[in-house]
CSV table of C-alpha atoms in Angstrom, one decimal:
chain,number,residue,atom,x,y,z
E,272,UNK,CA,-0.3,-18.5,3.0
E,273,UNK,CA,-3.0,-15.7,2.1
E,274,UNK,CA,-6.3,-17.5,0.9
E,275,UNK,CA,-5.8,-19.9,3.7
E,276,UNK,CA,-5.5,-17.2,6.3
E,277,UNK,CA,-8.8,-16.0,4.4
E,278,UNK,CA,-10.8,-19.0,5.1
E,279,UNK,CA,-9.0,-19.6,8.7
E,280,UNK,CA,-11.0,-15.8,9.4
E,281,UNK,CA,-14.2,-17.3,7.5
E,282,UNK,CA,-14.4,-20.2,10.0
E,283,UNK,CA,-14.0,-18.0,13.6
E,284,UNK,CA,-16.7,-15.1,11.7
E,285,UNK,CA,-18.8,-18.7,11.7
E,286,UNK,CA,-18.0,-19.6,14.6
E,287,UNK,CA,-18.7,-16.5,16.3
E,288,UNK,CA,-21.9,-15.2,15.1
E,289,UNK,CA,-23.6,-16.4,18.1
E,290,UNK,CA,-20.7,-14.9,20.9
E,291,UNK,CA,-20.9,-12.3,23.6
E,292,UNK,CA,-18.4,-10.3,22.6
E,293,UNK,CA,-19.5,-9.0,18.5
E,294,UNK,CA,-16.4,-7.2,18.0
E,295,UNK,CA,-14.9,-9.8,16.1
E,296,UNK,CA,-17.8,-10.4,13.4
E,297,UNK,CA,-17.0,-6.3,12.1
E,298,UNK,CA,-13.2,-6.8,12.2
E,299,UNK,CA,-13.6,-10.5,10.5
E,300,UNK,CA,-13.8,-8.1,7.2
E,301,UNK,CA,-10.9,-6.2,7.4
E,302,UNK,CA,-8.8,-9.2,8.4
E,303,UNK,CA,-10.0,-11.0,5.8
E,304,UNK,CA,-10.6,-8.1,2.9
E,305,UNK,CA,-6.3,-6.9,4.5
E,306,UNK,CA,-5.2,-11.0,3.4
E,307,UNK,CA,-7.2,-10.5,-0.8
E,308,UNK,CA,-5.7,-7.5,-0.6
E,309,UNK,CA,-2.3,-8.7,-0.4
E,310,UNK,CA,-2.8,-11.1,-3.2
E,311,UNK,CA,-3.6,-9.2,-5.9
E,312,UNK,CA,-7.9,-9.7,-5.3
E,313,UNK,CA,-9.3,-6.4,-5.0
E,314,UNK,CA,-12.6,-6.7,-6.3
E,315,UNK,CA,-12.4,-9.9,-3.2
E,316,UNK,CA,-11.2,-7.1,-0.9
E,317,UNK,CA,-13.8,-4.6,-1.5
E,318,UNK,CA,-16.5,-7.6,-0.8
E,319,UNK,CA,-15.1,-8.4,2.5
E,320,UNK,CA,-14.6,-4.5,3.5
E,321,UNK,CA,-18.3,-4.0,2.2
E,322,UNK,CA,-19.6,-5.5,4.9
E,323,UNK,CA,-17.1,-4.0,8.1
E,324,UNK,CA,-17.9,-0.5,8.2
E,325,UNK,CA,-22.5,-1.4,8.8
E,326,UNK,CA,-21.2,-4.3,11.3
E,327,UNK,CA,-18.7,-2.0,13.3
E,328,UNK,CA,-21.4,0.8,13.5
E,329,UNK,CA,-24.0,-1.6,14.9
E,330,UNK,CA,-21.9,-3.0,17.8
E,331,UNK,CA,-20.4,0.8,18.4
E,332,UNK,CA,-17.2,-0.1,17.3
E,333,UNK,CA,-15.8,3.3,15.6
E,334,UNK,CA,-12.0,1.2,15.8
E,335,UNK,CA,-13.4,-1.5,13.1
E,336,UNK,CA,-15.3,1.2,11.0
E,337,UNK,CA,-12.2,3.1,10.7
E,338,UNK,CA,-10.3,0.3,9.8
E,339,UNK,CA,-12.7,-1.6,7.4
E,340,UNK,CA,-13.8,1.8,5.6
E,341,UNK,CA,-9.4,2.3,4.8
E,342,UNK,CA,-10.0,-1.1,3.0
E,343,UNK,CA,-13.0,-0.2,1.3
E,344,UNK,CA,-11.6,3.3,-0.1
E,345,UNK,CA,-8.0,1.3,-1.3
E,346,UNK,CA,-9.9,-1.4,-2.6
E,347,UNK,CA,-12.2,1.3,-5.1
E,348,UNK,CA,-9.1,3.1,-5.5
E,349,UNK,CA,-7.0,-0.3,-6.9
E,350,UNK,CA,-10.7,-0.8,-8.8
E,351,UNK,CA,-10.3,2.2,-10.8
E,352,UNK,CA,-13.4,3.5,-9.0
E,353,UNK,CA,-11.0,6.3,-7.4
E,354,UNK,CA,-13.6,9.0,-6.6
E,355,UNK,CA,-15.6,7.0,-4.4
E,356,UNK,CA,-12.0,5.6,-2.7
E,357,UNK,CA,-11.1,9.2,-1.9
E,358,UNK,CA,-14.4,9.4,0.2
E,359,UNK,CA,-14.8,6.1,1.5
E,360,UNK,CA,-10.6,7.4,3.0
E,361,UNK,CA,-11.9,10.2,3.9
E,362,UNK,CA,-14.7,9.2,5.9
E,363,UNK,CA,-11.9,6.6,6.9
E,364,UNK,CA,-9.5,9.6,8.2
E,365,UNK,CA,-12.5,11.8,10.4
E,366,UNK,CA,-13.4,8.5,12.6
E,367,UNK,CA,-10.1,8.4,13.2
E,368,UNK,CA,-9.8,11.7,14.5
E,369,UNK,CA,-12.8,10.9,16.7
E,370,UNK,CA,-11.6,8.4,17.9
E,371,UNK,CA,-8.4,11.0,19.0
E,372,UNK,CA,-5.5,8.2,19.0
E,373,UNK,CA,-2.6,9.6,17.3
E,374,UNK,CA,-1.5,5.8,15.2
E,375,UNK,CA,-5.4,5.9,14.0
E,376,UNK,CA,-4.7,9.2,12.1
E,377,UNK,CA,-1.9,8.0,10.7
E,378,UNK,CA,-2.6,4.2,8.8
E,379,UNK,CA,-5.9,6.3,7.1
E,380,UNK,CA,-3.5,9.2,6.3
E,381,UNK,CA,-1.3,7.2,4.4
E,382,UNK,CA,-4.5,5.6,3.0
E,383,UNK,CA,-5.8,8.9,1.8
E,384,UNK,CA,-2.4,9.3,0.7
E,385,UNK,CA,-2.5,5.8,-2.0
E,386,UNK,CA,-6.2,7.1,-2.7
E,387,UNK,CA,-4.7,10.1,-3.9
E,388,UNK,CA,-1.9,8.7,-6.0
E,389,UNK,CA,-4.1,6.0,-7.5
E,390,UNK,CA,-6.2,8.9,-8.9
E,391,UNK,CA,-3.6,10.4,-10.8
E,392,UNK,CA,-3.5,13.9,-8.0
E,393,UNK,CA,-0.1,13.7,-7.4
E,394,UNK,CA,0.0,17.4,-6.2
E,395,UNK,CA,-2.2,16.4,-3.2
E,396,UNK,CA,-0.3,13.5,-2.6
E,397,UNK,CA,3.1,15.2,-2.2
E,398,UNK,CA,1.9,17.6,0.3
E,399,UNK,CA,-0.1,15.0,2.3
E,400,UNK,CA,3.3,12.3,2.5
E,401,UNK,CA,5.3,15.2,3.3
E,402,UNK,CA,3.8,15.9,6.5
E,403,UNK,CA,3.4,12.9,7.7
E,404,UNK,CA,7.1,12.0,6.9
E,405,UNK,CA,7.7,15.0,8.8
E,406,UNK,CA,5.8,13.8,11.5
E,407,UNK,CA,6.8,10.3,11.9
E,408,UNK,CA,10.8,11.3,11.8
E,409,UNK,CA,9.5,13.2,14.9
E,410,UNK,CA,7.7,10.2,16.7
E,411,UNK,CA,11.3,8.3,15.0
E,412,UNK,CA,8.6,5.8,13.7
E,413,UNK,CA,10.5,3.9,11.7
E,414,UNK,CA,7.6,1.9,9.7
E,415,UNK,CA,5.7,5.0,8.8
E,416,UNK,CA,8.9,6.5,7.9
E,417,UNK,CA,8.8,4.0,5.4
E,418,UNK,CA,5.8,3.9,3.8
E,419,UNK,CA,5.6,7.5,3.8
E,420,UNK,CA,9.0,7.5,1.6
E,421,UNK,CA,7.4,4.7,-0.9
E,422,UNK,CA,4.4,6.7,-0.9
E,423,UNK,CA,6.5,10.4,-1.7
E,424,UNK,CA,8.0,8.3,-4.4
E,425,UNK,CA,5.2,6.8,-6.3
E,426,UNK,CA,3.7,10.5,-6.8
E,427,UNK,CA,6.9,11.9,-7.4
E,428,UNK,CA,6.7,9.1,-10.5
E,429,UNK,CA,3.6,9.9,-11.5
E,430,UNK,CA,4.8,13.9,-11.6
E,431,UNK,CA,7.7,12.9,-13.1
E,432,UNK,CA,10.2,14.1,-10.9
E,433,UNK,CA,12.2,10.5,-11.1
E,434,UNK,CA,15.1,12.1,-9.2
E,435,UNK,CA,13.3,12.9,-6.9
E,436,UNK,CA,11.5,9.6,-6.9
E,437,UNK,CA,14.7,8.0,-6.7
E,438,UNK,CA,16.2,9.9,-3.8
E,439,UNK,CA,13.1,9.1,-1.6
E,440,UNK,CA,12.6,5.4,-2.7
E,441,UNK,CA,17.1,5.1,-2.3
E,442,UNK,CA,16.2,6.4,1.3
E,443,UNK,CA,13.1,3.8,2.0
E,444,UNK,CA,15.1,0.3,0.8
E,445,UNK,CA,16.9,0.1,3.7
E,446,UNK,CA,14.0,0.6,6.2
E,447,UNK,CA,11.4,-1.7,3.9
E,448,UNK,CA,14.4,-4.9,3.9
E,449,UNK,CA,15.5,-4.4,8.0
E,450,UNK,CA,12.3,-3.3,9.3
E,451,UNK,CA,8.8,-3.7,8.0
E,452,UNK,CA,8.3,-7.4,5.4
E,453,UNK,CA,9.3,-8.8,2.1
E,454,UNK,CA,6.1,-7.6,0.1
E,455,UNK,CA,7.1,-3.9,0.9
E,456,UNK,CA,11.0,-4.5,-0.1
E,457,UNK,CA,10.2,-5.5,-3.1
E,458,UNK,CA,7.5,-3.3,-4.4
E,459,UNK,CA,10.4,-0.1,-3.2
E,460,UNK,CA,13.0,-2.4,-5.3
E,461,UNK,CA,10.0,-2.2,-8.1
E,462,UNK,CA,9.6,1.3,-7.9
E,463,UNK,CA,13.6,2.0,-7.8
E,464,UNK,CA,12.8,0.5,-11.0
E,465,UNK,CA,10.3,2.9,-12.3
E,466,UNK,CA,12.1,6.1,-11.7
E,467,UNK,CA,15.5,5.1,-13.4
E,468,UNK,CA,13.3,4.0,-16.3
E,469,UNK,CA,11.7,7.3,-16.1
E,470,UNK,CA,15.4,8.5,-16.2
E,471,UNK,CA,16.6,7.0,-19.2
E,472,UNK,CA,18.8,4.6,-17.1
E,473,UNK,CA,17.8,1.3,-18.2
E,474,UNK,CA,20.7,-0.9,-16.9
E,475,UNK,CA,20.5,0.5,-13.3
E,476,UNK,CA,16.9,-0.2,-13.6
E,477,UNK,CA,17.2,-3.7,-14.3
E,478,UNK,CA,19.2,-4.5,-11.4
E,479,UNK,CA,16.5,-2.9,-9.3
E,480,UNK,CA,13.9,-4.8,-11.2
E,481,UNK,CA,15.5,-8.0,-11.5
E,482,UNK,CA,15.8,-7.8,-7.1
E,483,UNK,CA,12.3,-7.6,-6.9
E,484,UNK,CA,11.4,-9.8,-9.7
E,485,UNK,CA,13.1,-12.9,-7.2
E,486,UNK,CA,10.9,-11.3,-3.7
E,487,UNK,CA,7.7,-11.3,-6.1
E,488,UNK,CA,8.7,-15.0,-7.3
E,489,UNK,CA,9.6,-16.3,-3.4
E,490,UNK,CA,6.3,-14.3,-2.1
E,491,UNK,CA,3.9,-16.0,-5.1
E,492,UNK,CA,2.9,-12.6,-5.6
E,493,UNK,CA,2.1,-13.0,-9.8
E,494,UNK,CA,0.4,-9.8,-10.1
E,495,UNK,CA,3.3,-8.1,-9.1
E,496,UNK,CA,6.3,-10.6,-10.5
E,497,UNK,CA,4.4,-10.1,-14.2
E,498,UNK,CA,5.2,-6.3,-13.3
E,499,UNK,CA,8.3,-6.6,-12.9
E,500,UNK,CA,9.1,-8.9,-15.1
E,501,UNK,CA,7.1,-6.7,-18.3
E,502,UNK,CA,9.4,-3.6,-17.5
E,503,UNK,CA,12.5,-5.1,-16.8
E,504,UNK,CA,12.1,-6.7,-20.0
E,505,UNK,CA,11.7,-3.3,-21.6
E,506,UNK,CA,14.7,-1.8,-20.3
E,507,UNK,CA,16.9,-4.5,-21.3
E,508,UNK,CA,15.5,-3.8,-25.1
E,509,UNK,CA,16.3,-0.2,-24.0
E,510,UNK,CA,19.0,-1.0,-22.6
E,511,UNK,CA,20.1,-3.9,-25.6
E,512,UNK,CA,19.4,-0.6,-28.3
E,513,UNK,CA,22.0,1.7,-26.6
E,514,UNK,CA,20.6,3.0,-24.3
E,515,UNK,CA,21.2,3.7,-21.0
E,516,UNK,CA,24.5,3.9,-20.5
E,517,UNK,CA,24.4,6.4,-18.2
E,518,UNK,CA,24.7,3.4,-15.6
E,519,UNK,CA,27.2,2.0,-17.0
């Protein structure tokens, strides 16, 4: 479905080249990049999103610029170009701040936190995620609360603070299950698997990993399916060797 969306967006962009409202040309790279991102095609996502900021500046559309910068930043981070990714995300935050819309700044900060995590700068990600979490709870923004919890879980896992990671991810799980989408739900289950694997509770980890694997299979997200399957195999092997008995 994501692949079909990319093709449809490309046709929309072609048909809009001579339209009076050129804003669609600046937003289309963002949506194409988002679709490629969801499929795990980070190079394709970067290629699409990289076209957006300049188009947005040409038509003086800072909203489109900030959205494309977010996609550029996270694609770079996932491609191992973390320093460039962080800079793009910081620029997205700056543009979002100039726009003066709180929701824009919020999503830009989420992407910046993600780029810190991919760069291994977990010590910078933790306070940023904590601040976002507090704000989202004050605003009763449940979906954004789940995202902040999920990112905080990533940062704690990266720091080896597995029990704290499991705690915040357990809070996020019902939010992703009930208020967002299946992909986020599967990712949260996968991260819980990582947390319990890190604690040596392999059987408990396996339960979460099995559930995440089923979701990724249903969504045809093969790159996430592989990650879940590999971690599940490792946890089952560890459990069969007499480890992970704490979880029963």
